[in-house]
Amino acid sequence: FITICHSPWLIVAEMFEAKYVATAMSASCQVNWACNFIVGLLFPYLQKSLGAYSFAPFAIVLLMTIIFVIIWLPETKGTTPEELRENIVRSLSTMLQLSDESTNDADTSSSVGNPIDVEWRRAMDSLRRQEEEDMKRGLFNFGFQPIEQDG
């Protein structure tokens, strides 16, 4: 019988880069336990109102999960984590319209195409360029400003 109880461990371990697995597992476990808590709270009410059909909502959720797995989760059999990451990055890059230059740059090799890392790197590069321009103009204060005393 198919169940979704293994999802927080199997899917997360397969879908995330090694450096993110611990964080993703932690978040996944917390969501799993929160959902278990909600089910525990709601089940007596479901049983009272639905009687013999109290498991129907769970069957519907299971069916939706099976459809999700079949349609959207990639097959990982025979692929390395790096290949899987590249496939996911490629699909995310298309979805988020990231340019190939930003994902194939030598500076981004450790987090190829991760949308958050790419956006963060763009922001930091912009800040660095602004600081360099301010240094050339003599306007950069290196974080030190004189303390102005009032009165």
mmCIF file of C-alpha atoms in Angstrom:
data_model
loop_
_atom_site.group_PDB
_atom_site.id
_atom_site.type_symbol
_atom_site.label_atom_id
_atom_site.label_comp_id
_atom_site.label_asym_id
_atom_site.label_seq_id
_atom_site.Cartn_x
_atom_site.Cartn_y
_atom_site.Cartn_z
ATOM 1 C CA PHE A 1 0.000 0.000 0.000
ATOM 2 C CA ILE A 2 1.313 3.444 -0.940
ATOM 3 C CA THR A 3 1.588 6.091 1.760
ATOM 4 C CA ILE A 4 2.975 9.597 1.953
ATOM 5 C CA CYS A 5 4.643 9.166 5.349
ATOM 6 C CA HIS A 6 8.056 8.530 3.756
ATOM 7 C CA SER A 7 7.970 11.733 1.715
ATOM 8 C CA PRO A 8 9.835 13.990 4.136
ATOM 9 C CA TRP A 9 12.830 11.662 4.072
ATOM 10 C CA LEU A 10 13.007 10.091 0.626
ATOM 11 C CA ILE A 11 11.988 12.984 -1.572
ATOM 12 C CA VAL A 12 13.959 15.617 0.330
ATOM 13 C CA ALA A 13 17.114 13.499 0.330
ATOM 14 C CA GLU A 14 16.850 13.067 -3.441
ATOM 15 C CA MET A 15 15.828 16.586 -4.411
ATOM 16 C CA PHE A 16 18.318 18.792 -2.562
ATOM 17 C CA GLU A 17 22.002 19.416 -2.913
ATOM 18 C CA ALA A 18 24.054 17.845 -0.093
ATOM 19 C CA LYS A 19 24.779 21.177 1.585
ATOM 20 C CA TYR A 20 21.039 21.914 1.850
ATOM 21 C CA VAL A 21 19.782 18.447 2.842
ATOM 22 C CA ALA A 22 20.009 19.004 6.614
ATOM 23 C CA THR A 23 18.038 22.248 6.465
ATOM 24 C CA ALA A 24 15.500 20.812 4.051
ATOM 25 C CA MET A 25 15.094 17.681 6.186
ATOM 26 C CA SER A 26 14.551 19.808 9.273
ATOM 27 C CA ALA A 27 11.869 21.904 7.600
ATOM 28 C CA SER A 28 10.277 18.817 6.069
ATOM 29 C CA CYS A 29 10.125 17.017 9.420
ATOM 30 C CA GLN A 30 8.576 20.055 11.086
ATOM 31 C CA VAL A 31 5.894 20.280 8.409
ATOM 32 C CA ASN A 32 5.294 16.526 8.677
ATOM 33 C CA TRP A 33 4.835 16.679 12.456
ATOM 34 C CA ALA A 34 2.621 19.775 12.186
ATOM 35 C CA CYS A 35 0.406 17.956 9.686
ATOM 36 C CA ASN A 36 0.276 14.893 11.953
ATOM 37 C CA PHE A 37 -0.793 17.156 14.823
ATOM 38 C CA ILE A 38 -3.539 18.721 12.693
ATOM 39 C CA VAL A 39 -4.758 15.284 11.597
ATOM 40 C CA GLY A 40 -4.846 14.177 15.228
ATOM 41 C CA LEU A 41 -6.926 17.223 16.146
ATOM 42 C CA LEU A 42 -9.336 16.994 13.222
ATOM 43 C CA PHE A 43 -9.895 13.245 12.966
ATOM 44 C CA PRO A 44 -12.445 12.957 15.812
ATOM 45 C CA TYR A 45 -14.557 15.628 14.100
ATOM 46 C CA LEU A 46 -14.188 13.898 10.729
ATOM 47 C CA GLN A 47 -15.202 10.593 12.261
ATOM 48 C CA LYS A 48 -18.211 12.149 13.961
ATOM 49 C CA SER A 49 -19.421 13.945 10.819
ATOM 50 C CA LEU A 50 -18.443 11.420 8.109
ATOM 51 C CA GLY A 51 -18.812 8.173 10.045
ATOM 52 C CA ALA A 52 -17.650 5.235 7.936
ATOM 53 C CA TYR A 53 -16.317 7.635 5.298
ATOM 54 C CA SER A 54 -13.952 9.415 7.689
ATOM 55 C CA PHE A 55 -10.967 8.146 5.690
ATOM 56 C CA ALA A 56 -12.226 9.572 2.386
ATOM 57 C CA PRO A 57 -10.378 12.917 2.781
ATOM 58 C CA PHE A 58 -7.143 10.995 3.384
ATOM 59 C CA ALA A 59 -7.741 8.875 0.295
ATOM 60 C CA ILE A 60 -8.275 12.048 -1.743
ATOM 61 C CA VAL A 61 -5.015 13.542 -0.448
ATOM 62 C CA LEU A 62 -3.221 10.279 -1.237
ATOM 63 C CA LEU A 63 -4.642 10.274 -4.785
ATOM 64 C CA MET A 64 -3.513 13.883 -5.316
ATOM 65 C CA THR A 65 -0.046 12.946 -4.011
ATOM 66 C CA ILE A 66 0.197 10.015 -6.424
ATOM 67 C CA ILE A 67 -0.796 12.287 -9.320
ATOM 68 C CA PHE A 68 1.810 14.849 -8.201
ATOM 69 C CA VAL A 69 4.529 12.189 -8.047
ATOM 70 C CA ILE A 70 3.663 10.751 -11.449
ATOM 71 C CA ILE A 71 3.401 14.090 -13.237
ATOM 72 C CA TRP A 72 5.884 16.458 -11.593
ATOM 73 C CA LEU A 73 8.590 14.571 -9.704
ATOM 74 C CA PRO A 74 11.529 13.578 -11.893
ATOM 75 C CA GLU A 75 12.721 9.982 -12.107
ATOM 76 C CA THR A 76 15.976 9.711 -10.162
ATOM 77 C CA LYS A 77 16.867 6.087 -10.909
ATOM 78 C CA GLY A 78 20.319 5.914 -12.463
ATOM 79 C CA THR A 79 21.095 9.621 -12.079
ATOM 80 C CA THR A 80 23.721 11.167 -9.874
ATOM 81 C CA PRO A 81 22.788 14.010 -7.529
ATOM 82 C CA GLU A 82 24.717 16.388 -9.802
ATOM 83 C CA GLU A 83 22.733 15.320 -12.874
ATOM 84 C CA LEU A 84 19.493 15.655 -10.954
ATOM 85 C CA ARG A 85 20.501 19.123 -9.763
ATOM 86 C CA GLU A 86 21.350 20.180 -13.319
ATOM 87 C CA ASN A 87 17.949 18.957 -14.551
ATOM 88 C CA ILE A 88 16.137 20.823 -11.793
ATOM 89 C CA VAL A 89 18.222 23.949 -12.380
ATOM 90 C CA ARG A 90 17.460 23.782 -16.091
ATOM 91 C CA SER A 91 13.720 23.545 -15.468
ATOM 92 C CA LEU A 92 13.805 26.272 -12.790
ATOM 93 C CA SER A 93 15.906 28.514 -15.009
ATOM 94 C CA THR A 94 13.345 28.189 -17.764
ATOM 95 C CA MET A 95 10.504 28.777 -15.355
ATOM 96 C CA LEU A 96 12.134 31.813 -13.715
ATOM 97 C CA GLN A 97 13.643 33.051 -16.994
ATOM 98 C CA LEU A 98 17.200 33.109 -15.690
ATOM 99 C CA SER A 99 19.810 33.714 -18.316
ATOM 100 C CA ASP A 100 22.345 31.026 -19.148
ATOM 101 C CA GLU A 101 25.172 33.488 -18.472
ATOM 102 C CA SER A 102 24.260 33.816 -14.801
ATOM 103 C CA THR A 103 23.950 30.071 -14.226
ATOM 104 C CA ASN A 104 27.045 28.987 -16.156
ATOM 105 C CA ASP A 105 29.383 31.626 -14.741
ATOM 106 C CA ALA A 106 32.501 30.310 -12.999
ATOM 107 C CA ASP A 107 31.555 32.272 -9.868
ATOM 108 C CA THR A 108 28.302 30.334 -9.495
ATOM 109 C CA SER A 109 29.708 26.811 -9.845
ATOM 110 C CA SER A 110 29.035 25.896 -6.201
ATOM 111 C CA SER A 111 25.325 26.737 -6.440
ATOM 112 C CA VAL A 112 24.587 26.353 -10.111
ATOM 113 C CA GLY A 113 21.404 28.178 -10.908
ATOM 114 C CA ASN A 114 19.839 28.062 -7.459
ATOM 115 C CA PRO A 115 17.466 31.021 -7.904
ATOM 116 C CA ILE A 116 18.040 32.364 -4.397
ATOM 117 C CA ASP A 117 21.828 32.117 -4.739
ATOM 118 C CA VAL A 118 21.758 33.740 -8.187
ATOM 119 C CA GLU A 119 19.604 36.631 -6.956
ATOM 120 C CA TRP A 120 21.775 37.053 -3.861
ATOM 121 C CA ARG A 121 24.932 37.027 -5.987
ATOM 122 C CA ARG A 122 23.448 39.657 -8.325
ATOM 123 C CA ALA A 123 22.580 41.907 -5.374
ATOM 124 C CA MET A 124 26.047 41.488 -3.832
ATOM 125 C CA ASP A 125 27.752 42.195 -7.180
ATOM 126 C CA SER A 126 25.680 45.339 -7.567
ATOM 127 C CA LEU A 127 26.599 46.459 -4.043
ATOM 128 C CA ARG A 128 30.294 45.719 -4.668
ATOM 129 C CA ARG A 129 30.246 47.738 -7.916
ATOM 130 C CA GLN A 130 28.574 50.647 -6.129
ATOM 131 C CA GLU A 131 31.175 50.554 -3.339
ATOM 132 C CA GLU A 132 34.032 50.458 -5.871
ATOM 133 C CA GLU A 133 32.586 53.485 -7.668
ATOM 134 C CA ASP A 134 32.261 55.337 -4.353
ATOM 135 C CA MET A 135 35.883 54.454 -3.479
ATOM 136 C CA LYS A 136 37.107 55.846 -6.822
ATOM 137 C CA ARG A 137 35.190 59.075 -6.198
ATOM 138 C CA GLY A 138 36.411 59.254 -2.600
ATOM 139 C CA LEU A 139 32.904 58.993 -1.204
ATOM 140 C CA PHE A 140 33.161 55.588 0.453
ATOM 141 C CA ASN A 141 33.476 55.891 4.239
ATOM 142 C CA PHE A 142 34.393 52.241 5.040
ATOM 143 C CA GLY A 143 31.612 52.131 7.632
ATOM 144 C CA PHE A 144 33.188 54.769 9.850
ATOM 145 C CA GLN A 145 31.359 57.988 10.369
ATOM 146 C CA PRO A 146 32.234 60.648 12.923
ATOM 147 C CA ILE A 147 29.946 60.837 15.895
ATOM 148 C CA GLU A 148 28.105 64.089 15.804
ATOM 149 C CA GLN A 149 27.310 65.566 19.168
ATOM 150 C CA ASP A 150 24.137 67.553 19.526
ATOM 151 C CA GLY A 151 24.307 70.872 21.410
#
